[in-house]
mmCIF file of C-alpha atoms and ligand atoms in Angstrom:
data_model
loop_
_atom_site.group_PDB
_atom_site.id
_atom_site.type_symbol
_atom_site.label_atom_id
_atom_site.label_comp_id
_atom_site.label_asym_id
_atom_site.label_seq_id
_atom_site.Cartn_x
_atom_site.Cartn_y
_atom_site.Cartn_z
ATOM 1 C CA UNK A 167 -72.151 83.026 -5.373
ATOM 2 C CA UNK A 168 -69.513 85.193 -6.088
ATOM 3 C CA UNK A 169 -70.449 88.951 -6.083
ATOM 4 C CA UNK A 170 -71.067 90.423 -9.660
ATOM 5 C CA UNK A 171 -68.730 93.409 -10.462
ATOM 6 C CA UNK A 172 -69.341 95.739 -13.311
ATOM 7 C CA UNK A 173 -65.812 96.361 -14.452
ATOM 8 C CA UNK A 174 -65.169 100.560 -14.441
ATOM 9 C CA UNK A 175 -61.844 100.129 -15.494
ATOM 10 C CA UNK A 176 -59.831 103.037 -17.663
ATOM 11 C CA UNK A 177 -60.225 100.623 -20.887
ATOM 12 C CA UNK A 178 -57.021 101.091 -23.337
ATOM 13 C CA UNK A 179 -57.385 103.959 -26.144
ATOM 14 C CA UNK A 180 -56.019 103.388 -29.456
ATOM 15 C CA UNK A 181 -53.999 107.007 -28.664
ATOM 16 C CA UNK A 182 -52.543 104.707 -25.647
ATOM 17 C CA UNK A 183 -51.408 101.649 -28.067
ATOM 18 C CA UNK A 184 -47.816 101.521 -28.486
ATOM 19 C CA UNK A 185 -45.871 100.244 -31.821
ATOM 20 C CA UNK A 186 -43.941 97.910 -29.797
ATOM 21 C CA UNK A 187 -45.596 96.132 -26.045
ATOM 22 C CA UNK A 188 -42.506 97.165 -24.223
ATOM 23 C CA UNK A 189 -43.790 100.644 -22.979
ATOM 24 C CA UNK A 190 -47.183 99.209 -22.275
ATOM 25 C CA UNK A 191 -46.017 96.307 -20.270
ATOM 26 C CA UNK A 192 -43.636 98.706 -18.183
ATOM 27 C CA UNK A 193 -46.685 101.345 -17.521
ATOM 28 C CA UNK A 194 -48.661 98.334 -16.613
ATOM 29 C CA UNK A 195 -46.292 96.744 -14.048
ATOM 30 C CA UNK A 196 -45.225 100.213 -12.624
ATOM 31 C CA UNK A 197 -48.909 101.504 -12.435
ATOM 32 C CA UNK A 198 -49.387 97.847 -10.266
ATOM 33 C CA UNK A 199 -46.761 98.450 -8.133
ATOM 34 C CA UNK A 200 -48.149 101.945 -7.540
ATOM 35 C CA UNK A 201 -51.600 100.498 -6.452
ATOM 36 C CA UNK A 202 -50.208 98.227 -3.487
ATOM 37 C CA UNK A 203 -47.737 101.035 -2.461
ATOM 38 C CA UNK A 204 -50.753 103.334 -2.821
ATOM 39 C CA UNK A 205 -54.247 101.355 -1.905
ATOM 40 C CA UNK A 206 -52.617 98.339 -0.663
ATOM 41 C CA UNK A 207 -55.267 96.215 -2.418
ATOM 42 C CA UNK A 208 -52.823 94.626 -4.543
ATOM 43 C CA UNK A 209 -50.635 92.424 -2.916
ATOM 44 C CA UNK A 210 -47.593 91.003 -4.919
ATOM 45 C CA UNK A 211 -48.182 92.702 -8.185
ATOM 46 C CA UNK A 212 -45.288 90.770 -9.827
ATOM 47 C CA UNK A 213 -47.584 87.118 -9.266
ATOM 48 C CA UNK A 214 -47.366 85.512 -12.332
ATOM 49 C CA UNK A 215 -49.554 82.846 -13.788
ATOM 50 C CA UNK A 216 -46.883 80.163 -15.940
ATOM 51 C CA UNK A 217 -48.794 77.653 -17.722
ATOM 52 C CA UNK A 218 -46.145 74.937 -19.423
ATOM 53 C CA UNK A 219 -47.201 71.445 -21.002
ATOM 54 C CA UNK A 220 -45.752 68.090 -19.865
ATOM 55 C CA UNK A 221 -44.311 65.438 -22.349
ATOM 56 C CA UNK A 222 -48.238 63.927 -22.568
ATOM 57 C CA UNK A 223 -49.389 67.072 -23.649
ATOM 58 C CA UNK A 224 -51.545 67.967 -20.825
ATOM 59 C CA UNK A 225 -51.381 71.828 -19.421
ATOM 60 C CA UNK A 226 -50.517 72.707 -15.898
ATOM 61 C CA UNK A 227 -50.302 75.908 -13.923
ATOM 62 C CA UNK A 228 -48.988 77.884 -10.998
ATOM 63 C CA UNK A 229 -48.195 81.271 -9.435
ATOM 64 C CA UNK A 230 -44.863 82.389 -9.317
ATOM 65 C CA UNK A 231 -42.641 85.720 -8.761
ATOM 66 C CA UNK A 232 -41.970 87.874 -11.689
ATOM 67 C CA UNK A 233 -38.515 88.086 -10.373
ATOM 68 C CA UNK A 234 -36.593 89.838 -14.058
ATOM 69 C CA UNK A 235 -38.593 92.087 -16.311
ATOM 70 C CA UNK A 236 -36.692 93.938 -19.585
ATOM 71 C CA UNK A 237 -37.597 93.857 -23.205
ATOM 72 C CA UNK A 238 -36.211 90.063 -23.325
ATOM 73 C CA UNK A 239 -39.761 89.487 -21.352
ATOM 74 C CA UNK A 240 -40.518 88.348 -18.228
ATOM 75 C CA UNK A 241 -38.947 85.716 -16.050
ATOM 76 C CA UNK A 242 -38.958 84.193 -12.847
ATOM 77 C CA UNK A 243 -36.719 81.663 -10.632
ATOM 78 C CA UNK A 244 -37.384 78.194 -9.684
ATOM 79 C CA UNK A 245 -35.386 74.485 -9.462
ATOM 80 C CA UNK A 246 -34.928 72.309 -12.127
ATOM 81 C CA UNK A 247 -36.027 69.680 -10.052
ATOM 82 C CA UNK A 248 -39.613 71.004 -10.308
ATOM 83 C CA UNK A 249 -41.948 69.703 -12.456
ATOM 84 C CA UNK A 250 -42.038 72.639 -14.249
ATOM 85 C CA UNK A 251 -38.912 72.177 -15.403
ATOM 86 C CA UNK A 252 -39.760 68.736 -16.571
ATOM 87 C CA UNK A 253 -42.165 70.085 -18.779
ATOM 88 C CA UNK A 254 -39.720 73.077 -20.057
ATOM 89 C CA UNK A 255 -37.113 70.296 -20.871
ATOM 90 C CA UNK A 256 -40.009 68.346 -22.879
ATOM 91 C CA UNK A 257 -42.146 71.333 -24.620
ATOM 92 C CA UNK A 258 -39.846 74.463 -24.277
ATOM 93 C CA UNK A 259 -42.519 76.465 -24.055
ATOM 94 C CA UNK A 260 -45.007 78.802 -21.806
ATOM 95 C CA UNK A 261 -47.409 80.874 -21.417
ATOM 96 C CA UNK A 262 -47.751 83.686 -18.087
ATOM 97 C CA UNK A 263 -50.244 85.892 -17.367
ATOM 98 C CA UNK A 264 -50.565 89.295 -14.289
ATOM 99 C CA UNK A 265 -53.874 89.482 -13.801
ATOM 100 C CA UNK A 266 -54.445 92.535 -11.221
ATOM 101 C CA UNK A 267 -58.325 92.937 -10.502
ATOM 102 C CA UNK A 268 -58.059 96.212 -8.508
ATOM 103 C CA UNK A 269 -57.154 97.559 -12.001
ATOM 104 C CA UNK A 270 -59.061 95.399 -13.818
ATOM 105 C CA UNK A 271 -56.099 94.789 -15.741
ATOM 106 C CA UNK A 272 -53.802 91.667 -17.547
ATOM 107 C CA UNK A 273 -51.587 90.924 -19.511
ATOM 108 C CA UNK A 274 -50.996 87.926 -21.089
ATOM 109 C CA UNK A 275 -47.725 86.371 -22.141
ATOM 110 C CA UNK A 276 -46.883 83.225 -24.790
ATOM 111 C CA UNK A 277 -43.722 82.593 -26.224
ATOM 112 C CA UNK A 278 -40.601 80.153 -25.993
ATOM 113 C CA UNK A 279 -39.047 78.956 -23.093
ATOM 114 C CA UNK A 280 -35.285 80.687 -22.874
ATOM 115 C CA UNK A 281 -33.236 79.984 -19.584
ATOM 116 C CA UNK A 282 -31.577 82.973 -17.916
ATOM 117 C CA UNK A 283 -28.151 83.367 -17.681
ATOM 118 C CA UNK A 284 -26.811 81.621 -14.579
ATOM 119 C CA UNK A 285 -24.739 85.077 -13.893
ATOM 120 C CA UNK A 286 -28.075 86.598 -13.880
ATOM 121 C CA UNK A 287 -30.062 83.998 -11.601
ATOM 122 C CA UNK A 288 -27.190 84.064 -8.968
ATOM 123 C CA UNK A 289 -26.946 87.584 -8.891
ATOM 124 C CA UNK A 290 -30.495 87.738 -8.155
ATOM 125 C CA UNK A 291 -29.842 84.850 -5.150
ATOM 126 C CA UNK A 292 -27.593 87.015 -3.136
ATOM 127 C CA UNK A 293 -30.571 89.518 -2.891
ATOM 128 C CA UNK A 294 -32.530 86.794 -1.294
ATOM 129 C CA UNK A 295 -32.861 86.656 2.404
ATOM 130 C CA UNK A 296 -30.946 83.707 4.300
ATOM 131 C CA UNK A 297 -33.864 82.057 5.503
ATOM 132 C CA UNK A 298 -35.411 81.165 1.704
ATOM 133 C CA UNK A 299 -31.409 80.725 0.905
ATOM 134 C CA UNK A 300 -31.386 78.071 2.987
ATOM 135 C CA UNK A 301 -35.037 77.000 2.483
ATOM 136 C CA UNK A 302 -33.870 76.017 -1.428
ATOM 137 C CA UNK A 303 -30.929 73.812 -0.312
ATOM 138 C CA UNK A 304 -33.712 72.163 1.822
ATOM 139 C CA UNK A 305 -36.641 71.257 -0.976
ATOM 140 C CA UNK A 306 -35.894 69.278 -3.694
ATOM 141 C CA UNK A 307 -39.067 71.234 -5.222
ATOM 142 C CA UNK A 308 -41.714 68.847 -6.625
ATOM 143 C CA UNK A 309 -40.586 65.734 -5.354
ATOM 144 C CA UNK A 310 -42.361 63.768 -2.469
ATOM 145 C CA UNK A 311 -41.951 64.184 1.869
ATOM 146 C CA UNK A 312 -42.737 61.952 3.729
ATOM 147 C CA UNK A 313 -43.836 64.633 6.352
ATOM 148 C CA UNK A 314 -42.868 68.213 7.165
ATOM 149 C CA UNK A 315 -40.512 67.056 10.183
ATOM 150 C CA UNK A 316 -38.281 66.017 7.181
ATOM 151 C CA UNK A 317 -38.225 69.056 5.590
ATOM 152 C CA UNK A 318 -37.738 71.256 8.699
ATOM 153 C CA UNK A 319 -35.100 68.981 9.773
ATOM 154 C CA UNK A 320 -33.251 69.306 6.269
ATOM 155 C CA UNK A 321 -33.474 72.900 6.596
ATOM 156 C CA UNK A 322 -31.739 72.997 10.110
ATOM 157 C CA UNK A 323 -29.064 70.902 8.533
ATOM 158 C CA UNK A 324 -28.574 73.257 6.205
ATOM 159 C CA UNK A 325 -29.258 76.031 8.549
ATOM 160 C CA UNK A 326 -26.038 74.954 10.745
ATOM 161 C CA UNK A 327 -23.789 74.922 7.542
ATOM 162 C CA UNK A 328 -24.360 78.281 6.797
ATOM 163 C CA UNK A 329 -25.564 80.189 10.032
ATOM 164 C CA UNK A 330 -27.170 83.171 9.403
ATOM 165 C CA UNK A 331 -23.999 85.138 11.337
ATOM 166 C CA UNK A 332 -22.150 84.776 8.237
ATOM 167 C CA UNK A 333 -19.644 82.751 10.203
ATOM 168 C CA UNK A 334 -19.089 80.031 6.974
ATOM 169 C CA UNK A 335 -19.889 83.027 4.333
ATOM 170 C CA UNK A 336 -22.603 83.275 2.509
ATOM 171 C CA UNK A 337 -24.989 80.661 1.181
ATOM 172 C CA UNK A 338 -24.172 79.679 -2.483
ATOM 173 C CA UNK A 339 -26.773 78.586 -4.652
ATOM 174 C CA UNK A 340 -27.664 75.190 -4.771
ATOM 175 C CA UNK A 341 -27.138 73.229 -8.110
ATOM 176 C CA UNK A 342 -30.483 73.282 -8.781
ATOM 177 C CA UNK A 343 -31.376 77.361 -8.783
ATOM 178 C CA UNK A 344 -32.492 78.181 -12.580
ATOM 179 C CA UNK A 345 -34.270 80.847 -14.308
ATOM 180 C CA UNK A 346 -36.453 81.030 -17.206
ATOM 181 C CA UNK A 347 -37.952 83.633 -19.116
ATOM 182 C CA UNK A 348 -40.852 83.670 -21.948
ATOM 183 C CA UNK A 349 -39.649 85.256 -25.378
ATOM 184 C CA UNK A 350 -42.633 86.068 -26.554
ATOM 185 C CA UNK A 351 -44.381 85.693 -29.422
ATOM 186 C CA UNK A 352 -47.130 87.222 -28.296
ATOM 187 C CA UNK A 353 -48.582 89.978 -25.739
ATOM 188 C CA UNK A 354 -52.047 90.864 -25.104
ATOM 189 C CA UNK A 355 -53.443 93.207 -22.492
ATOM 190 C CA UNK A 356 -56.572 93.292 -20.905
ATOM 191 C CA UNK A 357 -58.164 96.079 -19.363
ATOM 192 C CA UNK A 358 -62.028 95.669 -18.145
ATOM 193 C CA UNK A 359 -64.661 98.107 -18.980
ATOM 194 C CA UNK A 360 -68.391 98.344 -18.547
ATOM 195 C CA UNK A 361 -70.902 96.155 -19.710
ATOM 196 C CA UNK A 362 -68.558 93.576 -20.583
ATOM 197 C CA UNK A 363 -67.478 96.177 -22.957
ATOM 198 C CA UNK A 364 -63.581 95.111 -22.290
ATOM 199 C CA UNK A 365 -60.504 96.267 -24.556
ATOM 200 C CA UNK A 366 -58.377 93.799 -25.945
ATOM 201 C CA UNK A 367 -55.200 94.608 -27.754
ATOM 202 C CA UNK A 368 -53.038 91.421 -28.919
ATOM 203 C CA UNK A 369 -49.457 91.972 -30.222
ATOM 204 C CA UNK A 370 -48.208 89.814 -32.684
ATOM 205 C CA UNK A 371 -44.096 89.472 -33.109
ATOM 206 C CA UNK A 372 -43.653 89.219 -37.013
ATOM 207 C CA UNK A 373 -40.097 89.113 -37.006
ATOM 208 C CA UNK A 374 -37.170 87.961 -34.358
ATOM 209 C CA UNK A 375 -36.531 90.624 -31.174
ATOM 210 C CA UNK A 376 -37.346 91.784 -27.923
ATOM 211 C CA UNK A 377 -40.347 93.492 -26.763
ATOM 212 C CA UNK A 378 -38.989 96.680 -27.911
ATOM 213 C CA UNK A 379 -37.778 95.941 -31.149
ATOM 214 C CA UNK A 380 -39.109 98.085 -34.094
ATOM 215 C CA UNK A 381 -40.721 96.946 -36.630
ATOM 216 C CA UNK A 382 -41.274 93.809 -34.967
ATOM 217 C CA UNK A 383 -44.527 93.737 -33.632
ATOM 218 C CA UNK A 384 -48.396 94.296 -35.456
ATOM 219 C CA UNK A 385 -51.105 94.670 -33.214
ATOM 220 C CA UNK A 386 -54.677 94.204 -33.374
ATOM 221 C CA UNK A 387 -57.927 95.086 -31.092
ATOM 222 C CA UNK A 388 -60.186 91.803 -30.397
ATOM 223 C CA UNK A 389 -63.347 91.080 -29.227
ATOM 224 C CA UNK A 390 -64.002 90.998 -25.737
HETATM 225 C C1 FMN B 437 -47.497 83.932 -4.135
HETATM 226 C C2 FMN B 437 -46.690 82.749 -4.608
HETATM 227 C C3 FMN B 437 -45.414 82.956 -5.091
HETATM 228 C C4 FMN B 437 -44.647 81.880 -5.547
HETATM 229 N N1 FMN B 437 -43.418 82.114 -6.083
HETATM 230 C C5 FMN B 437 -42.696 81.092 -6.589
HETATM 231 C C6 FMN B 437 -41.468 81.333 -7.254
HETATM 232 O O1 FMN B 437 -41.031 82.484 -7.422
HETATM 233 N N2 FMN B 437 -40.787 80.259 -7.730
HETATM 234 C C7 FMN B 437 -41.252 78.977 -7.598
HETATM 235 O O2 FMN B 437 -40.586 78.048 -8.043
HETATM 236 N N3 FMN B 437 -42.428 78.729 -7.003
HETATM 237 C C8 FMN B 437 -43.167 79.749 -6.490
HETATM 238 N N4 FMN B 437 -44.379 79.510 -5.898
HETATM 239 C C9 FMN B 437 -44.824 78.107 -5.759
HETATM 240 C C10 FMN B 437 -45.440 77.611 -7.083
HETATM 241 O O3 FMN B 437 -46.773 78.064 -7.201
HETATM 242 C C11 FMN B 437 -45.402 76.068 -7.203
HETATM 243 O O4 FMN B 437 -45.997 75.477 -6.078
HETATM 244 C C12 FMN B 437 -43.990 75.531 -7.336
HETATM 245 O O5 FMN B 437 -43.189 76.326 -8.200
HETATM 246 C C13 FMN B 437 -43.989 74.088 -7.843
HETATM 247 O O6 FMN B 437 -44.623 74.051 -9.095
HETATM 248 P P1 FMN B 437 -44.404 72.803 -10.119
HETATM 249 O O7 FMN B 437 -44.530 71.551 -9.284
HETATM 250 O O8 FMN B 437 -45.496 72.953 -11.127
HETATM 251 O O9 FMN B 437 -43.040 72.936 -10.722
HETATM 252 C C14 FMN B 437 -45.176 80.558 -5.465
HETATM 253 C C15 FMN B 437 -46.473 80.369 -5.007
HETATM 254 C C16 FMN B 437 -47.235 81.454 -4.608
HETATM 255 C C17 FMN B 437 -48.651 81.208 -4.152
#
C-alpha cells in the first residue's frame, strides 16, 4: 500500500485568483521550476500529461515535454507519425495536465488541438542536442521494430550523415518534426490542502482568445 499523505499544501485564496489563468499558470510553472532548482524533488517540472481520442473514440495518454508555454497555451513536440497524431488528425482535440506532488499542485488543460508554426518547431530543433537530432531521423515514432539492433543501427546511419563534428552542417529536421499546442477552453488548478480539504478553481473561456485575454475568461471554485 501506498503511503497516505495528508496534503499541507498553500491551497489557492480567492485574493490569489486572477481574472484571466495566464498569471496563474506562469506563477505555477515558475514556482515548479524553482522547486527542482531549489529541493531537487521535482524532476522535469515541464512533464505533461496529453490525453487525445482516436477515431473509435477511445482515450489514450502519455507524458511529454512542455516544450512552448505563452498565453496561446501550452505545447509540446512530437512526429506525426505517432499515434498521437493519428488521433489529433481524427478528433482535433486534447486535454494535458502538470501534476507536481512536491507542491501538491496541477493544473489541468482542455481545449482544441492547434499545430505550431513550423518556424516555431524548427527553431526549437536547433536547441536540441545532436544525439536526440539524430535519434528523430532514426524512429519512425509509434510504428513497430523488429528489435532494438534496428533502431541503433538506423541511428548510426544517420549518425554518419551528419557527424556530430559538424563536418556535413547541422542536422535538419526530419519531415516528420511537428508541434501542437492546446487552445484552451478551459484551465483548472489544483492545489491540495488538508483533510481532503483541496481548492479547485476552473476557468471557463466565454469568448475567443488567449489565456490572457480580458474579458474572456469566468471562473468558478469547485468541490474538491
Ligand atoms: C519524461 C518523458 C518525456 C517525454 N517527452 C516526449 C516528448 O517531448 N515528445 C514525444 O513525442 N514523446 C515524449 N515522450 C514519450 C511519450 O510518452 C510517448 O511514448 C510517445 O510520444 C509516443 O506516444 P504515442 O504512441 O501515444 O503517440 C516522453 C516520455 C517521458 C516518460
Amino acid at each position: 500500500m501506498t503511503e497516505r499523505i495528508d496534503y499541507r499544501g498553500e491551497g489557492l485564496t480567492p485574493e490569489q485568483v486572477p481574472a484571466e489563468p495566464w498569471p496563474l499558470v506562469r506563477a505555477w510553472v515558475d514556482l515548479a521550476e524553482e522547486r527542482q532548482r531549489e529541493h531537487g524533488d521535482l524532476r522535469e517540472p515541464h512533464l505533461i500529461t496529453i490525453a487525445t481520442v482516436d477515431a473509435d473514440g477511445m482515450p489514450d495518454a502519455r507524458g511529454v515535454l512542455m516544450r512552448f508555454l505563452d498565453p496561446r497555451g501550452p505545447g509540446f513536440v512530437s512526429s506525426t507519425s505517432s499515434a498521437k497524431a493519428a488521433h489529433l488528425e481524427a478528433n482535433p482535440v486534447m486535454a494535458g495536465v502538470l501534476t507536481w506532488v512536491p507542491l501538491f499542485r496541477a493544473i489541468r488543460f482542455r481545449g482544441r488541438a492547434a499545430r505550431i508554426a513550423a518556424e516555431e518547431v524548427d527553431r526549437y530543433w536547433t536547441e536540441r542536442p545532436w544525439g536526440s537530432q539524430v535519434g528523430a531521423w532514426a524512429s519512425r515514432q509509434s510504428h513497430p521494430v523488429a528489435s532494438r539492433g534496428e533502431l541503433e543501427a538506423a541511428f548510426d546511419r544517420y549518425a554518419v550523415r551528419w557527424p556530430e563534428d559538424g563536418s556535413a552542417g547541422p542536422v535538419p529536421p526530419p519531415e516528420d518534426w511537428a508541434g501542437w499546442r492546446i487552445d484552451c477552453t478551459s484551465v483548472e488548478f489544483w492545489a491540495g490542502r488538508a483533510s481532503r480539504l483541496h481548492d479547485r478553481v476552473k476557468f471557463t473561456r466565454v469568448a475567443e482568445g488567449g489565456l490572457d485575454t480580458v474579458g474572456a475568461w469566468e471562473s468558478v471554485r469547485l468541490q474538491p
